[in-house]
Structures are given as structure tokens and as C-alpha cells.
């Protein structure tokens, strides 16, 4: 089944399952590094699930890779809940979950759920989906969760009393950087809380990728429409490389809780990235905000 974005699943032709397949789920797979990662990871030994906001683009990637496509808008938490139900119906277990959906967004444009969009789309959506799929991740003795973060985490600041930037000045770079810092904190929360289930988690900065991740941002769009794009960015093919490499490492305990700057472990991180009170506090606040506490 594939969601049409309106909550009404539609039948599709899925890949015929064979023995010893890995099940890999990739969000943000309709374009950019997510689409490239899907193409690189596809094969007869992989049962691939791709998720995107654009039905047309997601279907095209699925057609290239033999994947099962689903459509969801992470700016709507009900979409994420529906997506989780559809994935749960489609798969028995999940070996790798690449939480790659996101971008940079104008903080003045609140989501349908009333949240600051960088916070919801980049963090809360992936947090909710991952938690709703936890039993599928642990079903076969464990799995790998990779969260796409960014060096932009250095510009972030998590305030547990103001996660939605209702009191602080909501500057786009600060909001985006905070959401990427939250991706790292979430990664460490998984590493600590779910290790007994065999679930491993890592975060990764793919590099300054020339893709459409900033399509909703006037600020980022200015850079991407100037000649600086050619000297300040890398291709989606290069950007996808660390995601693919991590997916192929699987449940390697040495990467649990690690933030990678491309292929290098322990990349530049915000001073808040290891604070236990923020790892725990963000998890607990996120549970309340998405209704799973």
C-alpha cells in the first residue's frame, strides 16, 4: 500500500520478497541525497522503502530502484502517524532507518500543528516515526538508525523551555542549527535508551550539498541561486556517500551515538551536544509534544 498524502492508501506493486533481504527505509528520498542513497543501496538483497513529500518524485525514485514508495509531509504529524501505520503494514522488520527528511524553513511559517517548522520537520517528525517503528527496528535483534544532521548544529541552542522559539527571536539560521543539534541529541538518546534492543544510532553531516533542501528558505535560496553554489557545495552523489557507508556498516556498536562529519567520526559539535540533561530533556519533551509520553 502507498499513501496518497490524504490518508487513503492505494495499492501498488511491491518488490517480491526473497530470503536474507535487508529492509531499508529512507525518508526524504524523493530528491537530493535521499534519492541518491536509494539508488546506491537498491539491489536484490534489499527490500527498499522510500518516503518523500512529492508523490510524483517519490514514485519516480521507486520506479528506478524497485522500492515501495510512501508519501508524507512531516509538517503534519498526522501524516507521520499514517506513514508509520503504512510502513508497519508493509514490513516485518527494519534493518536500517535513514531519517533524512528535512531542510531549512522560514520560522515564521508555523506548521499545521503549530510548531516552528525546523523543529517539527527536522526533529519531531523523525522522532515520532522512529518511536512508532521501534518494535520493527528491534524485531530481528536490532537495527541501525541514521539521522541526517549538519555542521549547522554549531549555530544552534536548545532551550527546553522554548523549543518552539516562542520567546526567543526566531532567526532562520539559529532555528535550523538548533534542529540539527536536536538530531544529534536524539541520536544519543536512542544510543542510551534502546541499546538493550540492539538498536544502534549515528548522526551524520553529509557536507554542503547542492540540492533542493533549502527550497522553502529565502535565505538559503539566495546562496543556491548565485555562483557561490558551485564553489561552496558538493554534489548529491558526494553528499550521499556517508549515508550509504553507514547503512552498509549496519549495527556496528562502535558507531553508536557517534556524530560523523561526512566519513570522520566526532565531527565539530555544539557544546550542548553531550549534555545529559538536554539528551533526556529533549526526549521527554518530544514525547509529550507528539503524544507518545
mmCIF file of C-alpha atoms in Angstrom:
data_model
loop_
_atom_site.group_PDB
_atom_site.id
_atom_site.type_symbol
_atom_site.label_atom_id
_atom_site.label_comp_id
_atom_site.label_asym_id
_atom_site.label_seq_id
_atom_site.Cartn_x
_atom_site.Cartn_y
_atom_site.Cartn_z
ATOM 1 C CA UNK A 1 0.000 0.000 0.000
ATOM 2 C CA UNK A 2 1.144 3.552 -0.615
ATOM 3 C CA UNK A 3 -0.213 6.705 0.960
ATOM 4 C CA UNK A 4 -1.531 9.401 -1.346
ATOM 5 C CA UNK A 5 -0.913 12.146 1.197
ATOM 6 C CA UNK A 6 -4.616 12.286 2.057
ATOM 7 C CA UNK A 7 -4.719 9.332 4.407
ATOM 8 C CA UNK A 8 -6.229 6.941 1.858
ATOM 9 C CA UNK A 9 -3.771 4.134 0.998
ATOM 10 C CA UNK A 10 -3.624 2.974 -2.601
ATOM 11 C CA UNK A 11 -2.332 -0.404 -3.834
ATOM 12 C CA UNK A 12 0.998 -0.565 -5.603
ATOM 13 C CA UNK A 13 3.236 -3.253 -6.979
ATOM 14 C CA UNK A 14 5.895 -4.037 -4.372
ATOM 15 C CA UNK A 15 9.188 -5.860 -4.715
ATOM 16 C CA UNK A 16 8.887 -9.623 -4.388
ATOM 17 C CA UNK A 17 10.480 -10.561 -1.074
ATOM 18 C CA UNK A 18 13.317 -13.073 -1.009
ATOM 19 C CA UNK A 19 15.261 -14.711 1.791
ATOM 20 C CA UNK A 20 18.048 -12.811 3.586
ATOM 21 C CA UNK A 21 16.972 -9.380 2.379
ATOM 22 C CA UNK A 22 17.772 -6.313 4.422
ATOM 23 C CA UNK A 23 14.860 -3.910 4.824
ATOM 24 C CA UNK A 24 15.972 -0.293 4.452
ATOM 25 C CA UNK A 25 13.654 2.694 4.944
ATOM 26 C CA UNK A 26 14.773 6.103 3.665
ATOM 27 C CA UNK A 27 12.852 9.311 4.339
ATOM 28 C CA UNK A 28 13.476 12.432 2.299
ATOM 29 C CA UNK A 29 14.100 10.095 -0.636
ATOM 30 C CA UNK A 30 12.261 11.918 -3.395
ATOM 31 C CA UNK A 31 15.214 14.169 -4.209
ATOM 32 C CA UNK A 32 18.807 15.051 -3.314
ATOM 33 C CA UNK A 33 20.952 12.778 -1.187
ATOM 34 C CA UNK A 34 17.999 10.618 -0.159
ATOM 35 C CA UNK A 35 17.235 9.718 -3.771
ATOM 36 C CA UNK A 36 20.914 9.045 -4.485
ATOM 37 C CA UNK A 37 21.207 6.855 -1.381
ATOM 38 C CA UNK A 38 18.157 4.888 -2.533
ATOM 39 C CA UNK A 39 19.754 4.242 -5.920
ATOM 40 C CA UNK A 40 23.054 3.210 -4.325
ATOM 41 C CA UNK A 41 21.507 0.891 -1.745
ATOM 42 C CA UNK A 42 18.957 -0.750 -4.044
ATOM 43 C CA UNK A 43 19.574 -4.338 -5.093
ATOM 44 C CA UNK A 44 18.194 -7.858 -4.953
ATOM 45 C CA UNK A 45 19.357 -8.245 -1.364
ATOM 46 C CA UNK A 46 17.468 -5.127 -0.197
ATOM 47 C CA UNK A 47 13.764 -4.615 0.398
ATOM 48 C CA UNK A 48 13.729 -0.843 -0.052
ATOM 49 C CA UNK A 49 11.107 1.615 1.208
ATOM 50 C CA UNK A 50 11.324 5.253 0.106
ATOM 51 C CA UNK A 51 9.411 8.175 1.596
ATOM 52 C CA UNK A 52 9.011 11.649 0.139
ATOM 53 C CA UNK A 53 6.803 14.703 0.209
ATOM 54 C CA UNK A 54 6.281 14.740 -3.570
ATOM 55 C CA UNK A 55 4.195 11.816 -4.820
ATOM 56 C CA UNK A 56 5.474 12.217 -8.377
ATOM 57 C CA UNK A 57 9.173 12.360 -7.448
ATOM 58 C CA UNK A 58 8.902 9.560 -4.895
ATOM 59 C CA UNK A 59 7.169 7.309 -7.400
ATOM 60 C CA UNK A 60 9.927 8.043 -9.931
ATOM 61 C CA UNK A 61 12.656 7.042 -7.461
ATOM 62 C CA UNK A 62 10.713 3.887 -6.612
ATOM 63 C CA UNK A 63 10.443 3.084 -10.294
ATOM 64 C CA UNK A 64 14.223 3.353 -10.701
ATOM 65 C CA UNK A 65 15.054 1.294 -7.630
ATOM 66 C CA UNK A 66 12.241 -1.239 -7.277
ATOM 67 C CA UNK A 67 11.332 0.321 -3.933
ATOM 68 C CA UNK A 68 7.952 0.650 -2.254
ATOM 69 C CA UNK A 69 7.011 4.359 -2.177
ATOM 70 C CA UNK A 70 5.131 6.238 0.533
ATOM 71 C CA UNK A 71 4.168 9.903 0.640
ATOM 72 C CA UNK A 72 4.158 12.023 3.792
ATOM 73 C CA UNK A 73 4.562 15.665 4.774
ATOM 74 C CA UNK A 74 6.485 15.937 8.035
ATOM 75 C CA UNK A 75 4.900 19.351 8.604
ATOM 76 C CA UNK A 76 1.798 17.344 9.560
ATOM 77 C CA UNK A 77 2.242 14.933 12.466
ATOM 78 C CA UNK A 78 -0.891 13.054 11.421
ATOM 79 C CA UNK A 79 0.873 12.336 8.123
ATOM 80 C CA UNK A 80 3.769 10.835 10.079
ATOM 81 C CA UNK A 81 1.394 8.677 12.121
ATOM 82 C CA UNK A 82 -0.285 7.437 8.951
ATOM 83 C CA UNK A 83 3.097 6.781 7.378
ATOM 84 C CA UNK A 84 4.175 4.693 10.365
ATOM 85 C CA UNK A 85 0.994 2.606 10.096
ATOM 86 C CA UNK A 86 1.583 2.013 6.378
ATOM 87 C CA UNK A 87 5.220 1.032 6.846
ATOM 88 C CA UNK A 88 4.274 -1.273 9.722
ATOM 89 C CA UNK A 89 1.738 -2.988 7.464
ATOM 90 C CA UNK A 90 4.300 -3.311 4.660
ATOM 91 C CA UNK A 91 7.356 -4.691 6.501
ATOM 92 C CA UNK A 92 8.060 -7.367 9.078
ATOM 93 C CA UNK A 93 11.329 -5.921 10.339
ATOM 94 C CA UNK A 94 13.516 -2.917 9.596
ATOM 95 C CA UNK A 95 17.302 -3.270 9.412
ATOM 96 C CA UNK A 96 18.198 0.333 8.567
ATOM 97 C CA UNK A 97 16.181 3.536 9.003
ATOM 98 C CA UNK A 98 17.693 6.613 7.368
ATOM 99 C CA UNK A 99 15.941 9.666 8.847
ATOM 100 C CA UNK A 100 16.820 12.075 6.064
ATOM 101 C CA UNK A 101 13.645 14.156 5.680
ATOM 102 C CA UNK A 102 14.107 17.847 6.372
ATOM 103 C CA UNK A 103 15.540 21.116 5.205
ATOM 104 C CA UNK A 104 15.701 24.724 6.288
ATOM 105 C CA UNK A 105 12.486 26.681 6.657
ATOM 106 C CA UNK A 106 11.189 30.166 7.412
ATOM 107 C CA UNK A 107 10.429 30.040 11.159
ATOM 108 C CA UNK A 108 7.539 32.490 10.761
ATOM 109 C CA UNK A 109 5.569 29.878 8.799
ATOM 110 C CA UNK A 110 4.312 27.632 11.592
ATOM 111 C CA UNK A 111 3.284 24.070 10.809
ATOM 112 C CA UNK A 112 -0.248 22.700 10.767
ATOM 113 C CA UNK A 113 0.441 21.524 14.333
ATOM 114 C CA UNK A 114 1.548 24.999 15.422
ATOM 115 C CA UNK A 115 5.263 24.269 15.750
ATOM 116 C CA UNK A 116 8.309 26.142 14.492
ATOM 117 C CA UNK A 117 8.871 24.323 11.155
ATOM 118 C CA UNK A 118 12.567 23.494 11.529
ATOM 119 C CA UNK A 119 11.832 21.950 14.928
ATOM 120 C CA UNK A 120 8.916 19.871 13.684
ATOM 121 C CA UNK A 121 10.071 18.812 10.206
ATOM 122 C CA UNK A 122 13.725 18.199 11.080
ATOM 123 C CA UNK A 123 13.279 16.750 14.576
ATOM 124 C CA UNK A 124 9.767 15.964 15.795
ATOM 125 C CA UNK A 125 8.702 14.152 12.610
ATOM 126 C CA UNK A 126 11.672 11.793 12.652
ATOM 127 C CA UNK A 127 11.396 11.354 16.423
ATOM 128 C CA UNK A 128 7.759 10.315 16.110
ATOM 129 C CA UNK A 129 8.314 7.988 13.157
ATOM 130 C CA UNK A 130 11.287 6.263 14.782
ATOM 131 C CA UNK A 131 9.428 5.709 18.043
ATOM 132 C CA UNK A 132 6.377 4.327 16.235
ATOM 133 C CA UNK A 133 8.633 1.896 14.351
ATOM 134 C CA UNK A 134 10.668 0.839 17.383
ATOM 135 C CA UNK A 135 9.284 -2.701 17.503
ATOM 136 C CA UNK A 136 10.077 -3.199 13.823
ATOM 137 C CA UNK A 137 13.634 -1.966 14.451
ATOM 138 C CA UNK A 138 14.163 -4.382 17.318
ATOM 139 C CA UNK A 139 12.227 -7.316 15.851
ATOM 140 C CA UNK A 140 15.203 -9.129 14.326
ATOM 141 C CA UNK A 141 17.678 -8.474 17.122
ATOM 142 C CA UNK A 142 18.428 -4.860 16.317
ATOM 143 C CA UNK A 143 18.830 -2.262 13.593
ATOM 144 C CA UNK A 144 20.633 0.928 12.624
ATOM 145 C CA UNK A 145 19.053 4.391 12.769
ATOM 146 C CA UNK A 146 20.929 7.170 10.955
ATOM 147 C CA UNK A 147 19.860 10.784 11.469
ATOM 148 C CA UNK A 148 20.973 13.346 8.895
ATOM 149 C CA UNK A 149 22.351 16.250 10.933
ATOM 150 C CA UNK A 150 24.573 19.157 9.849
ATOM 151 C CA UNK A 151 27.580 21.229 10.790
ATOM 152 C CA UNK A 152 24.870 23.845 11.235
ATOM 153 C CA UNK A 153 24.425 22.340 14.712
ATOM 154 C CA UNK A 154 27.187 24.735 15.783
ATOM 155 C CA UNK A 155 24.757 27.641 15.309
ATOM 156 C CA UNK A 156 22.033 26.040 17.418
ATOM 157 C CA UNK A 157 20.964 26.437 21.014
ATOM 158 C CA UNK A 158 18.449 24.147 22.695
ATOM 159 C CA UNK A 159 16.254 25.771 25.340
ATOM 160 C CA UNK A 160 13.966 23.139 26.859
ATOM 161 C CA UNK A 161 11.608 25.906 27.986
ATOM 162 C CA UNK A 162 11.354 27.401 24.493
ATOM 163 C CA UNK A 163 11.732 24.614 21.935
ATOM 164 C CA UNK A 164 9.346 26.359 19.525
ATOM 165 C CA UNK A 165 11.094 29.752 19.658
ATOM 166 C CA UNK A 166 8.010 31.460 21.057
ATOM 167 C CA UNK A 167 10.022 33.741 23.341
ATOM 168 C CA UNK A 168 13.412 33.850 21.645
ATOM 169 C CA UNK A 169 13.995 35.694 18.394
ATOM 170 C CA UNK A 170 13.387 33.104 15.679
ATOM 171 C CA UNK A 171 16.251 33.641 13.244
ATOM 172 C CA UNK A 172 16.290 31.059 10.462
ATOM 173 C CA UNK A 173 19.930 30.016 10.857
ATOM 174 C CA UNK A 174 19.532 29.640 14.621
ATOM 175 C CA UNK A 175 16.302 27.627 14.236
ATOM 176 C CA UNK A 176 17.818 25.358 11.589
ATOM 177 C CA UNK A 177 21.025 24.889 13.589
ATOM 178 C CA UNK A 178 19.018 24.065 16.697
ATOM 179 C CA UNK A 179 17.056 21.388 14.848
ATOM 180 C CA UNK A 180 20.305 19.823 13.616
ATOM 181 C CA UNK A 181 21.677 19.879 17.166
ATOM 182 C CA UNK A 182 18.466 18.144 18.215
ATOM 183 C CA UNK A 183 19.167 15.428 15.633
ATOM 184 C CA UNK A 184 22.443 14.711 17.434
ATOM 185 C CA UNK A 185 20.805 14.748 20.865
ATOM 186 C CA UNK A 186 18.096 12.372 19.579
ATOM 187 C CA UNK A 187 20.790 10.070 18.203
ATOM 188 C CA UNK A 188 22.419 9.890 21.634
ATOM 189 C CA UNK A 189 19.055 9.326 23.264
ATOM 190 C CA UNK A 190 18.481 6.265 21.058
ATOM 191 C CA UNK A 191 22.002 5.011 21.766
ATOM 192 C CA UNK A 192 21.382 5.171 25.511
ATOM 193 C CA UNK A 193 17.752 4.119 25.751
ATOM 194 C CA UNK A 194 17.478 1.369 23.134
ATOM 195 C CA UNK A 195 20.880 -0.319 23.293
ATOM 196 C CA UNK A 196 19.393 -3.357 25.046
ATOM 197 C CA UNK A 197 17.185 -3.854 21.968
ATOM 198 C CA UNK A 198 20.288 -3.919 19.760
ATOM 199 C CA UNK A 199 19.299 -0.633 18.115
ATOM 200 C CA UNK A 200 22.354 1.407 17.072
ATOM 201 C CA UNK A 201 22.154 5.069 16.094
ATOM 202 C CA UNK A 202 24.501 7.537 14.414
ATOM 203 C CA UNK A 203 24.182 11.099 13.136
ATOM 204 C CA UNK A 204 25.933 12.458 10.065
ATOM 205 C CA UNK A 205 26.714 15.758 8.372
ATOM 206 C CA UNK A 206 26.717 14.873 4.651
ATOM 207 C CA UNK A 207 28.509 18.057 3.624
ATOM 208 C CA UNK A 208 27.242 21.264 1.960
ATOM 209 C CA UNK A 209 25.154 19.537 -0.685
ATOM 210 C CA UNK A 210 23.863 21.332 -3.777
ATOM 211 C CA UNK A 211 20.321 20.007 -3.617
ATOM 212 C CA UNK A 212 16.808 21.303 -3.002
ATOM 213 C CA UNK A 213 16.943 21.001 0.786
ATOM 214 C CA UNK A 214 16.609 24.777 1.143
ATOM 215 C CA UNK A 215 13.833 25.161 -1.391
ATOM 216 C CA UNK A 216 11.482 26.657 1.218
ATOM 217 C CA UNK A 217 14.062 29.110 2.506
ATOM 218 C CA UNK A 218 14.597 32.571 1.027
ATOM 219 C CA UNK A 219 17.890 32.841 2.938
ATOM 220 C CA UNK A 220 19.381 29.599 1.598
ATOM 221 C CA UNK A 221 17.826 30.155 -1.812
ATOM 222 C CA UNK A 222 19.892 33.303 -2.269
ATOM 223 C CA UNK A 223 23.124 31.297 -1.914
ATOM 224 C CA UNK A 224 21.908 28.492 -4.150
ATOM 225 C CA UNK A 225 20.979 30.940 -6.924
ATOM 226 C CA UNK A 226 24.413 32.591 -7.028
ATOM 227 C CA UNK A 227 27.757 31.447 -8.474
ATOM 228 C CA UNK A 228 28.798 30.598 -4.891
ATOM 229 C CA UNK A 229 26.786 27.402 -5.245
ATOM 230 C CA UNK A 230 29.480 25.936 -7.493
ATOM 231 C CA UNK A 231 32.359 26.625 -5.108
ATOM 232 C CA UNK A 232 30.623 26.215 -1.743
ATOM 233 C CA UNK A 233 28.747 22.964 -2.315
ATOM 234 C CA UNK A 234 29.201 19.322 -3.272
ATOM 235 C CA UNK A 235 27.029 17.129 -5.474
ATOM 236 C CA UNK A 236 24.194 14.995 -4.082
ATOM 237 C CA UNK A 237 26.221 11.960 -5.182
ATOM 238 C CA UNK A 238 29.086 13.015 -2.909
ATOM 239 C CA UNK A 239 26.708 14.003 -0.141
ATOM 240 C CA UNK A 240 25.029 10.604 -0.119
ATOM 241 C CA UNK A 241 28.324 8.728 0.299
ATOM 242 C CA UNK A 242 28.481 8.856 4.131
ATOM 243 C CA UNK A 243 24.823 7.806 4.463
ATOM 244 C CA UNK A 244 25.414 4.811 2.207
ATOM 245 C CA UNK A 245 28.628 3.919 4.039
ATOM 246 C CA UNK A 246 26.881 3.987 7.414
ATOM 247 C CA UNK A 247 23.938 1.966 6.102
ATOM 248 C CA UNK A 248 26.371 -0.673 4.890
ATOM 249 C CA UNK A 249 28.114 -0.809 8.286
ATOM 250 C CA UNK A 250 24.822 -1.778 9.888
ATOM 251 C CA UNK A 251 24.678 -2.448 13.630
ATOM 252 C CA UNK A 252 28.325 -1.708 14.347
ATOM 253 C CA UNK A 253 28.465 -0.881 18.088
ATOM 254 C CA UNK A 254 31.489 1.366 17.598
ATOM 255 C CA UNK A 255 29.324 3.956 15.833
ATOM 256 C CA UNK A 256 26.580 4.050 18.466
ATOM 257 C CA UNK A 257 25.859 7.643 19.453
ATOM 258 C CA UNK A 258 28.593 8.991 17.169
ATOM 259 C CA UNK A 259 28.237 12.163 15.082
ATOM 260 C CA UNK A 260 30.082 11.960 11.771
ATOM 261 C CA UNK A 261 31.221 14.887 9.660
ATOM 262 C CA UNK A 262 30.976 13.067 6.362
ATOM 263 C CA UNK A 263 33.190 9.997 6.990
ATOM 264 C CA UNK A 264 35.026 11.386 10.026
ATOM 265 C CA UNK A 265 33.812 10.372 13.465
ATOM 266 C CA UNK A 266 33.313 13.031 16.137
ATOM 267 C CA UNK A 267 32.945 15.982 13.813
ATOM 268 C CA UNK A 268 32.608 19.593 15.056
ATOM 269 C CA UNK A 269 29.802 19.707 17.605
ATOM 270 C CA UNK A 270 27.953 22.259 19.642
ATOM 271 C CA UNK A 271 28.976 22.382 23.300
ATOM 272 C CA UNK A 272 25.425 21.264 24.171
ATOM 273 C CA UNK A 273 25.669 18.048 22.128
ATOM 274 C CA UNK A 274 26.853 15.858 25.026
ATOM 275 C CA UNK A 275 24.824 17.422 27.864
ATOM 276 C CA UNK A 276 22.866 14.633 29.523
ATOM 277 C CA UNK A 277 20.155 16.947 30.799
ATOM 278 C CA UNK A 278 19.450 18.021 27.207
ATOM 279 C CA UNK A 279 19.554 14.469 25.816
ATOM 280 C CA UNK A 280 16.989 13.392 28.406
ATOM 281 C CA UNK A 281 15.005 16.618 28.488
ATOM 282 C CA UNK A 282 14.581 16.841 24.725
ATOM 283 C CA UNK A 283 13.435 13.208 24.567
ATOM 284 C CA UNK A 284 10.847 13.707 27.302
ATOM 285 C CA UNK A 285 9.582 16.983 25.835
ATOM 286 C CA UNK A 286 9.360 15.466 22.359
ATOM 287 C CA UNK A 287 7.339 12.530 23.708
ATOM 288 C CA UNK A 288 4.821 14.965 25.190
ATOM 289 C CA UNK A 289 4.624 17.102 22.072
ATOM 290 C CA UNK A 290 3.936 14.172 19.711
ATOM 291 C CA UNK A 291 1.600 12.431 22.151
ATOM 292 C CA UNK A 292 3.504 9.254 22.967
ATOM 293 C CA UNK A 293 4.512 10.038 26.561
#
